[in-house]
Amino acid sequence: MLTEVPQPIYLKDYQPPGFLIDRVDLAFDLGEERAAVHARLTVRRNPDAPPSDGALCLNGEQLELQSIFLDGRPLNPDAYALDEESLQIRGLPDAFVLETRVHIRPQNNSALEGLYKSGGMFCTQCEAEGFRRITYFLDRPDVMSRFSTSVTADRSRYPVLLSNGNPVETEELGDGRHRVTWEDPHPKPCYLFALVAGDLRHIEDTYTTASGRAVALRIYVEPANIDKCDHAMRSLKKAMRWDEERFGREYDLDIYMIVAVNDFNMGAMENKGLNVFNSQYVLARPETATDRDYQNIEGVIAHEYFHNWTGNRITCRDWFQLSLKEGLTVFRDQEFSADMGSRGVKRIEDVRILRAHQFSEDAGPMAHPVRPASYIEINNFYTVTVYNKGAEVIRMQRNLLGAEGFRKGMDLYFRRHDGQAVTTDDFVGCMQDASGRDMGQFQRWYHQAGTPRLGVEGRYDEQARTYTLEVEQNCSETADRSGKEPFDIPLALGLLDTKTGKDLPLTLQGETPAGATRRVLELRQSKETFCFVDIPDRPVPSLLRGFSAPVKVSFDYSDEDLMFLMAHDSDDFNRWDAAQELAQRIILNMVAQYRDGRPMAVPQGVVEAFGTALADDSADKNLLAEVLHLPSESYLGDQMETVDVEGIHGAREAFMNCLAGALKQRLIQLYREHEEQGTYDIQPDSIGRRALKNACLSYLMQLEDPAIHDLCAQQFHRAHNMTDMIAALAALASTDCPQRAQALEAYAEQWKDDTLVMNKWFAVQAMSKLPDVLHQVKALMGHPAFSITNPNKVRSLIGTFCSGNVSGFHAADGSGYDFLAGRVLHIDPLNPQVAARLVRSLARWRRYDPARREMIKLQLQRILEAENLSRDVFEIVSKSLAAA
Ligand code: 7ML
Ligand code: ZN
């Protein structure tokens, strides 16, 4: 906790470690009051270290040192020094064995970093710097060691004792206690260490690798959840097969274990051979989990599995390189999900997240490059920029090198760096060496923050039958002040013939025609010109197909151009994007009309364009549901000079209302045609049917029509799956009708014993559009199913309200801001990571009107004045207040 002003750590100060730790032998003795940890470290000086004072400085926090031995002898007290964060030892030989024994208090660990208790079980979370709360160690990823771990605990309370690698010994100790010893043959950084002890059941399966080795697969859960593991197991096997087929990567141990825990700060963790998961990314049955949950589970299981190669075997040199493993692994899990379901829909979902969260991060006070240059608290850098923009930066390399060149680069990366701790420069170096393409300029994507904007102009020359595109790139200054030189940008595009709606063959001046209708142009200069020949008429350009780079594009499309693209573009993504752009444009116009006291109007042609989209019976239902899913209020706000909270809410509601009213009959028809039939499955077509039906329902529920309220309540009460149940409940929760309270009560009664299902109940109420939502949220904090120490509960109720419910949170009286600041101050001493995530909702205060700006600023100042603020919250709040 904060004693002086926390100081940043800089990438430029990186030094290799002075010592290496080849072996670690850990012995845990788990008790009800405390745990004793014995560590035996086999240490030697690092031959590649720069000259230093020769002292060994081990990280350690909140440890009670009991004893310390050097080469078997107690260490003289004046040979070492202890402070709050470290243990320093002087006068050491070149190689030695250091033994420490410490006590720690997992029962009191509410920060959920290091060793802690979740319900009745012990578990660990060590990334990024949690291992230093377990024992004294060089807690940095470039120190890789062979681990053995013995765990001793009461047998009846903790029948299952797990750690990384393979079990090598089991002992009954006679006094009601038992011990299991594990050995991990693969050297690893300590952030991949894991331990689990508890009363757990598991399901088991086997996987035979491409080379014919059998791997035991186990998923461990609390006994009550044993019937919710099958989907996770199927997902794991699919991920293992996919990584063999697509990347030639096989699993490398005899056993792979996943444990689901209820108290977890993040989504999951890739500990070697022993993944620990937030239970919401493991447990699913049709009655308890939505289609989205099923997809998330498949994606997160894959993500953690893929880390075995991209993260564990090849790891990060330091935490500035976090995107080396995270950007790459997100890219891999996105590709996997695209192959498992619909590629076009997956791309839309991923870009929606990137635009809504990463573009907004880049434009605010927390902007940072994919490879940051400094940080105060590394936990604050597990961001959409490092993860999702990092994945886009990988995808661009594939777009530039082609699938084959990229695969060669990946093969080289695995060959060259297996077993090492490396940098993002090393990764790009492999892409360059394998392809021969100069990637020097491309590196700027890693080092410069900010979202480039492409200003595109098109000129048609009737005489010459040429179409010339001028592309100018710009990137505004960001809060981190990383300079802005032109980026190396792959721009995929096509040109549509206005007569036929078909793609034209693309030939650049001076080329021989090759017939390609989609091309990737490479932009390197701040201004580039491309001249296409043999173009029969003024075409409509389809720019940035598939979102080939994480940039914003401006082109002077007319409404008619957008409707044309919406109807004809051969690129699924751009067809959807044209609809989004059109809806955004109309809604923002309506905001201006509303502000000026004019009536809000939706052009008839726009209603018809959406009607035409809905009329197409052959359309992919998932894609159609995405078209109906309008840009969110917060994304619309990002597009304005100053966010107009009431205007955006009013305009977006009015736009939906207008479509719902005009297209009512068709929406009802589509709803009826896609009602539940037969048994539930998660085939893309079934998911699409539900997505489309529930999108129709949410439009229809805008109409304040009692018959539709009944229809919605009926769907709720008859639903056999959670997708349909929660869609109906969410619509009711925002509607002032008699069916609302009834449904909410019935749900709570049915699901009061299922903690994950109750999280959805909190979230739909936190999203309510009704005026007393904050009052409800406050009341729900007193509900027996709520807990302020459980991150999932806090995110479902408080997080959903503060980041998902724009008009509720930004209520004009500032009550939402006061509420959030109070919760942050309450949670920070318990769990700084969770508090720091929540407080981000206040970070972009300068975007609002003067009255809101002042109120948010006061709350930020109130937080900053608190005593003992964590570094986590301090960094976000101080940067929010500082950036101009
Ligand atoms: C991203 C994770 C963390 C933080 C998981 C924690 C992880 C670090 C961990 C995509 C899919 C699933 C989880 C996450 C995520 C934020 C997000 N190493 O594996 O990256
Ligand atoms: Zn990850």
CSV table of C-alpha atoms in Angstrom, one decimal, residues 277-542:
chain,number,residue,atom,x,y,z
A,277,PHE,CA,-10.1,-20.8,-14.5
A,278,ASN,CA,-12.7,-18.4,-13.4
A,279,SER,CA,-15.6,-20.8,-13.1
A,280,GLN,CA,-17.7,-18.8,-15.6
A,281,TYR,CA,-15.3,-19.9,-18.4
A,282,VAL,CA,-15.7,-23.6,-17.6
A,283,LEU,CA,-19.2,-24.4,-16.4
A,284,ALA,CA,-22.1,-24.7,-18.8
A,285,ARG,CA,-25.4,-26.5,-19.2
A,286,PRO,CA,-28.1,-25.3,-21.6
A,287,GLU,CA,-30.3,-24.2,-18.7
A,288,THR,CA,-27.6,-22.2,-17.0
A,289,ALA,CA,-25.3,-20.9,-19.8
A,290,THR,CA,-26.1,-18.7,-22.8
A,291,ASP,CA,-24.8,-19.2,-26.3
A,292,ARG,CA,-22.4,-16.4,-25.6
A,293,ASP,CA,-21.1,-18.3,-22.5
A,294,TYR,CA,-20.6,-21.4,-24.6
A,295,GLN,CA,-18.6,-19.5,-27.1
A,296,ASN,CA,-16.6,-17.7,-24.5
A,297,ILE,CA,-15.8,-21.0,-22.8
A,298,GLU,CA,-14.5,-22.5,-26.1
A,299,GLY,CA,-12.5,-19.4,-26.7
A,300,VAL,CA,-10.9,-19.1,-23.2
A,301,ILE,CA,-10.1,-22.8,-23.0
A,302,ALA,CA,-8.4,-22.5,-26.3
A,303,HIS,CA,-6.6,-19.3,-25.3
A,304,GLU,CA,-5.1,-20.9,-22.2
A,305,TYR,CA,-4.2,-24.0,-24.1
A,306,PHE,CA,-2.5,-22.1,-26.9
A,307,HIS,CA,-0.4,-20.3,-24.2
A,308,ASN,CA,1.5,-23.6,-23.7
A,309,TRP,CA,3.5,-22.7,-26.8
A,310,THR,CA,3.0,-18.9,-27.0
A,311,GLY,CA,3.8,-17.9,-23.5
A,312,ASN,CA,5.0,-20.9,-21.6
A,313,ARG,CA,7.6,-22.6,-23.9
A,314,ILE,CA,8.5,-19.2,-25.3
A,315,THR,CA,7.9,-16.5,-22.7
A,316,CYS,CA,8.4,-12.8,-22.1
A,317,ARG,CA,11.8,-11.3,-21.3
A,318,ASP,CA,10.1,-8.7,-19.1
A,319,TRP,CA,6.5,-7.5,-18.5
A,320,PHE,CA,6.8,-4.7,-21.1
A,321,GLN,CA,6.7,-7.6,-23.6
A,322,LEU,CA,3.4,-8.8,-22.4
A,323,SER,CA,1.8,-8.6,-25.8
A,324,LEU,CA,4.5,-11.0,-27.1
A,325,LYS,CA,2.4,-13.8,-25.5
A,326,GLU,CA,-1.0,-12.1,-25.1
A,327,GLY,CA,-1.4,-10.4,-28.5
A,328,LEU,CA,-0.2,-13.6,-30.2
A,329,THR,CA,-2.4,-15.9,-28.2
A,330,VAL,CA,-5.5,-13.7,-28.7
A,331,PHE,CA,-4.8,-13.8,-32.4
A,332,ARG,CA,-4.6,-17.6,-32.2
A,333,ASP,CA,-7.8,-18.0,-30.2
A,334,GLN,CA,-9.6,-15.6,-32.5
A,335,GLU,CA,-8.5,-17.7,-35.5
A,336,PHE,CA,-9.6,-20.9,-33.7
A,337,SER,CA,-13.1,-19.5,-33.0
A,338,ALA,CA,-13.4,-18.3,-36.6
A,339,ASP,CA,-12.7,-21.9,-37.8
A,340,MET,CA,-15.1,-23.4,-35.2
A,341,GLY,CA,-18.0,-21.1,-36.1
A,342,SER,CA,-18.6,-18.4,-38.6
A,343,ARG,CA,-15.5,-16.4,-39.7
A,344,GLY,CA,-17.4,-13.3,-40.7
A,345,VAL,CA,-19.5,-13.1,-37.5
A,346,LYS,CA,-16.4,-13.7,-35.4
A,347,ARG,CA,-14.6,-10.8,-37.1
A,348,ILE,CA,-17.5,-8.5,-36.5
A,349,GLU,CA,-17.6,-9.4,-32.8
A,350,ASP,CA,-13.8,-8.9,-32.4
A,351,VAL,CA,-13.8,-5.5,-34.2
A,352,ARG,CA,-16.8,-4.4,-32.2
A,353,ILE,CA,-14.8,-5.0,-29.0
A,354,LEU,CA,-11.7,-3.3,-30.5
A,355,ARG,CA,-13.5,-0.2,-31.6
A,356,ALA,CA,-15.6,0.1,-28.5
A,357,HIS,CA,-12.8,-0.4,-26.0
A,358,GLN,CA,-9.4,-0.1,-27.5
A,359,PHE,CA,-10.0,2.9,-29.7
A,360,SER,CA,-11.5,4.6,-26.6
A,361,GLU,CA,-8.5,3.6,-24.5
A,362,ASP,CA,-6.2,5.0,-27.2
A,363,ALA,CA,-8.0,8.3,-27.2
A,364,GLY,CA,-7.9,8.7,-23.4
A,365,PRO,CA,-5.5,9.3,-20.5
A,366,MET,CA,-4.5,5.6,-20.3
A,367,ALA,CA,-3.3,5.4,-23.9
A,368,HIS,CA,-0.1,3.3,-24.3
A,369,PRO,CA,1.6,1.4,-27.1
A,370,VAL,CA,1.2,-2.4,-27.6
A,371,ARG,CA,4.6,-2.6,-26.0
A,372,PRO,CA,4.5,0.1,-23.3
A,373,ALA,CA,7.6,2.1,-22.4
A,374,SER,CA,6.8,2.5,-18.7
A,375,TYR,CA,4.3,1.5,-16.0
A,376,ILE,CA,3.6,2.1,-12.4
A,377,GLU,CA,1.6,-1.2,-11.7
A,378,ILE,CA,1.9,-3.9,-14.3
A,379,ASN,CA,-1.5,-5.3,-13.4
A,380,ASN,CA,-3.0,-2.1,-15.0
A,381,PHE,CA,-1.5,-3.2,-18.4
A,382,TYR,CA,-3.6,-6.2,-19.0
A,383,THR,CA,-5.5,-4.0,-21.4
A,384,VAL,CA,-7.4,-4.1,-24.7
A,385,THR,CA,-4.4,-2.4,-26.2
A,386,VAL,CA,-1.9,-5.1,-25.2
A,387,TYR,CA,-4.4,-8.0,-25.9
A,388,ASN,CA,-6.7,-7.0,-28.7
A,389,LYS,CA,-4.7,-4.4,-30.6
A,390,GLY,CA,-1.7,-6.7,-30.0
A,391,ALA,CA,-3.7,-9.4,-31.9
A,392,GLU,CA,-4.5,-7.0,-34.7
A,393,VAL,CA,-0.8,-6.2,-35.0
A,394,ILE,CA,-0.2,-10.0,-35.5
A,395,ARG,CA,-3.0,-10.2,-37.9
A,396,MET,CA,-1.6,-7.3,-40.0
A,397,GLN,CA,1.7,-9.2,-40.3
A,398,ARG,CA,-0.3,-12.2,-41.7
A,399,ASN,CA,-2.0,-9.8,-44.0
A,400,LEU,CA,1.3,-8.4,-45.2
A,401,LEU,CA,3.2,-11.7,-45.5
A,402,GLY,CA,0.3,-13.9,-46.6
A,403,ALA,CA,-0.8,-17.0,-44.8
A,404,GLU,CA,2.2,-19.0,-46.0
A,405,GLY,CA,4.8,-16.4,-45.2
A,406,PHE,CA,3.3,-15.9,-41.8
A,407,ARG,CA,3.4,-19.6,-41.1
A,408,LYS,CA,7.1,-19.7,-42.0
A,409,GLY,CA,7.7,-16.9,-39.6
A,410,MET,CA,5.8,-18.7,-36.9
A,411,ASP,CA,7.8,-21.9,-37.5
A,412,LEU,CA,11.0,-20.0,-37.3
A,413,TYR,CA,9.9,-18.3,-34.1
A,414,PHE,CA,9.1,-21.7,-32.5
A,415,ARG,CA,12.4,-23.1,-33.7
A,416,ARG,CA,14.6,-20.2,-32.8
A,417,HIS,CA,13.2,-19.2,-29.4
A,418,ASP,CA,11.9,-22.4,-27.8
A,419,GLY,CA,12.8,-22.4,-24.1
A,420,GLN,CA,13.7,-18.7,-24.1
A,421,ALA,CA,12.4,-15.4,-22.7
A,422,VAL,CA,12.2,-13.0,-25.6
A,423,THR,CA,10.9,-9.6,-26.8
A,424,THR,CA,8.4,-8.5,-29.4
A,425,ASP,CA,11.4,-7.4,-31.5
A,426,ASP,CA,12.5,-11.0,-31.6
A,427,PHE,CA,9.1,-12.0,-32.8
A,428,VAL,CA,9.0,-9.5,-35.7
A,429,GLY,CA,12.6,-10.4,-36.4
A,430,CYS,CA,11.4,-14.0,-37.2
A,431,MET,CA,8.7,-12.7,-39.5
A,432,GLN,CA,11.3,-10.6,-41.3
A,433,ASP,CA,13.9,-13.3,-41.6
A,434,ALA,CA,11.5,-15.9,-42.8
A,435,SER,CA,9.9,-13.7,-45.4
A,436,GLY,CA,12.7,-11.3,-46.4
A,437,ARG,CA,10.3,-8.4,-46.1
A,438,ASP,CA,11.7,-5.4,-44.2
A,439,MET,CA,9.7,-5.0,-41.0
A,440,GLY,CA,11.5,-2.0,-39.7
A,441,GLN,CA,8.7,0.5,-40.2
A,442,PHE,CA,6.1,-2.1,-39.1
A,443,GLN,CA,7.7,-2.1,-35.6
A,444,ARG,CA,6.1,1.3,-35.0
A,445,TRP,CA,2.9,-0.5,-34.4
A,446,TYR,CA,4.4,-1.8,-31.2
A,447,HIS,CA,6.0,1.4,-30.0
A,448,GLN,CA,3.6,4.2,-31.0
A,449,ALA,CA,0.2,4.5,-29.3
A,450,GLY,CA,-2.8,5.9,-31.0
A,451,THR,CA,-5.3,5.0,-33.7
A,452,PRO,CA,-4.3,6.2,-37.2
A,453,ARG,CA,-7.0,7.8,-39.3
A,454,LEU,CA,-7.0,7.1,-43.0
A,455,GLY,CA,-8.4,10.0,-45.0
A,456,VAL,CA,-9.4,8.5,-48.4
A,457,GLU,CA,-10.4,10.3,-51.5
A,458,GLY,CA,-11.6,8.8,-54.8
A,459,ARG,CA,-11.5,10.4,-58.3
A,460,TYR,CA,-13.1,8.8,-61.3
A,461,ASP,CA,-11.8,9.9,-64.7
A,462,GLU,CA,-14.4,9.0,-67.3
A,463,GLN,CA,-12.1,9.7,-70.3
A,464,ALA,CA,-9.2,7.6,-69.0
A,465,ARG,CA,-11.5,5.0,-67.3
A,466,THR,CA,-9.3,5.3,-64.2
A,467,TYR,CA,-10.2,5.4,-60.6
A,468,THR,CA,-7.6,7.1,-58.3
A,469,LEU,CA,-7.5,6.7,-54.6
A,470,GLU,CA,-5.5,9.1,-52.5
A,471,VAL,CA,-4.8,7.8,-49.0
A,472,GLU,CA,-3.5,10.0,-46.3
A,473,GLN,CA,-2.6,8.7,-42.8
A,474,ASN,CA,-2.6,10.7,-39.6
A,475,CYS,CA,-2.3,9.8,-35.9
A,476,SER,CA,-3.1,12.4,-33.3
A,477,GLU,CA,-0.9,12.7,-30.2
A,478,THR,CA,-1.7,10.4,-27.3
A,479,ALA,CA,-1.5,10.9,-23.6
A,480,ASP,CA,1.7,8.8,-23.3
A,481,ARG,CA,3.4,11.1,-25.9
A,482,SER,CA,5.0,8.3,-27.9
A,483,GLY,CA,5.9,10.0,-31.2
A,484,LYS,CA,3.9,9.4,-34.4
A,485,GLU,CA,5.8,8.5,-37.6
A,486,PRO,CA,3.8,7.0,-40.5
A,487,PHE,CA,2.7,3.4,-39.9
A,488,ASP,CA,3.1,0.4,-42.3
A,489,ILE,CA,-0.5,-0.4,-43.0
A,490,PRO,CA,-2.2,-3.2,-45.0
A,491,LEU,CA,-5.3,-1.7,-46.7
A,492,ALA,CA,-7.5,-4.5,-48.1
A,493,LEU,CA,-10.1,-3.2,-50.6
A,494,GLY,CA,-12.4,-3.8,-53.5
A,495,LEU,CA,-14.3,-1.6,-56.0
A,496,LEU,CA,-18.0,-2.2,-56.6
A,497,ASP,CA,-19.6,-1.7,-59.9
A,498,THR,CA,-22.7,0.4,-59.3
A,499,LYS,CA,-24.5,-1.2,-62.2
A,500,THR,CA,-24.1,-4.8,-61.2
A,501,GLY,CA,-23.2,-4.6,-57.5
A,502,LYS,CA,-20.3,-6.9,-58.3
A,503,ASP,CA,-16.6,-6.5,-57.6
A,504,LEU,CA,-14.5,-5.1,-60.4
A,505,PRO,CA,-11.1,-6.7,-61.3
A,506,LEU,CA,-8.4,-4.5,-59.8
A,507,THR,CA,-5.4,-3.6,-62.0
A,508,LEU,CA,-3.0,-0.8,-60.9
A,509,GLN,CA,-1.6,1.4,-63.6
A,510,GLY,CA,1.5,-0.3,-65.1
A,511,GLU,CA,0.5,-3.8,-64.1
A,512,THR,CA,-0.8,-6.6,-66.4
A,513,PRO,CA,-4.4,-7.5,-65.5
A,514,ALA,CA,-4.6,-10.5,-63.1
A,515,GLY,CA,-8.3,-10.5,-62.4
A,516,ALA,CA,-8.1,-10.2,-58.6
A,517,THR,CA,-11.1,-8.3,-57.1
A,518,ARG,CA,-9.7,-7.9,-53.6
A,519,ARG,CA,-6.2,-6.5,-53.0
A,520,VAL,CA,-4.1,-5.5,-50.1
A,521,LEU,CA,-2.4,-2.1,-50.7
A,522,GLU,CA,0.6,-1.3,-48.5
A,523,LEU,CA,0.6,2.2,-47.1
A,524,ARG,CA,4.0,3.4,-45.9
A,525,GLN,CA,4.2,7.1,-46.7
A,526,SER,CA,1.9,9.6,-45.0
A,527,LYS,CA,0.3,10.1,-48.4
A,528,GLU,CA,0.0,7.4,-51.1
A,529,THR,CA,-1.8,7.4,-54.5
A,530,PHE,CA,-3.2,4.3,-56.3
A,531,CYS,CA,-4.6,4.5,-59.8
A,532,PHE,CA,-6.8,1.6,-61.0
A,533,VAL,CA,-7.3,1.2,-64.7
A,534,ASP,CA,-10.1,-0.1,-66.9
A,535,ILE,CA,-12.9,1.0,-64.6
A,536,PRO,CA,-16.1,1.3,-66.6
A,537,ASP,CA,-18.0,3.7,-64.3
A,538,ARG,CA,-17.6,5.6,-61.0
A,539,PRO,CA,-17.3,2.7,-58.5
A,540,VAL,CA,-18.2,2.5,-54.8
A,541,PRO,CA,-15.0,1.6,-53.0
A,542,SER,CA,-15.2,-1.1,-50.3
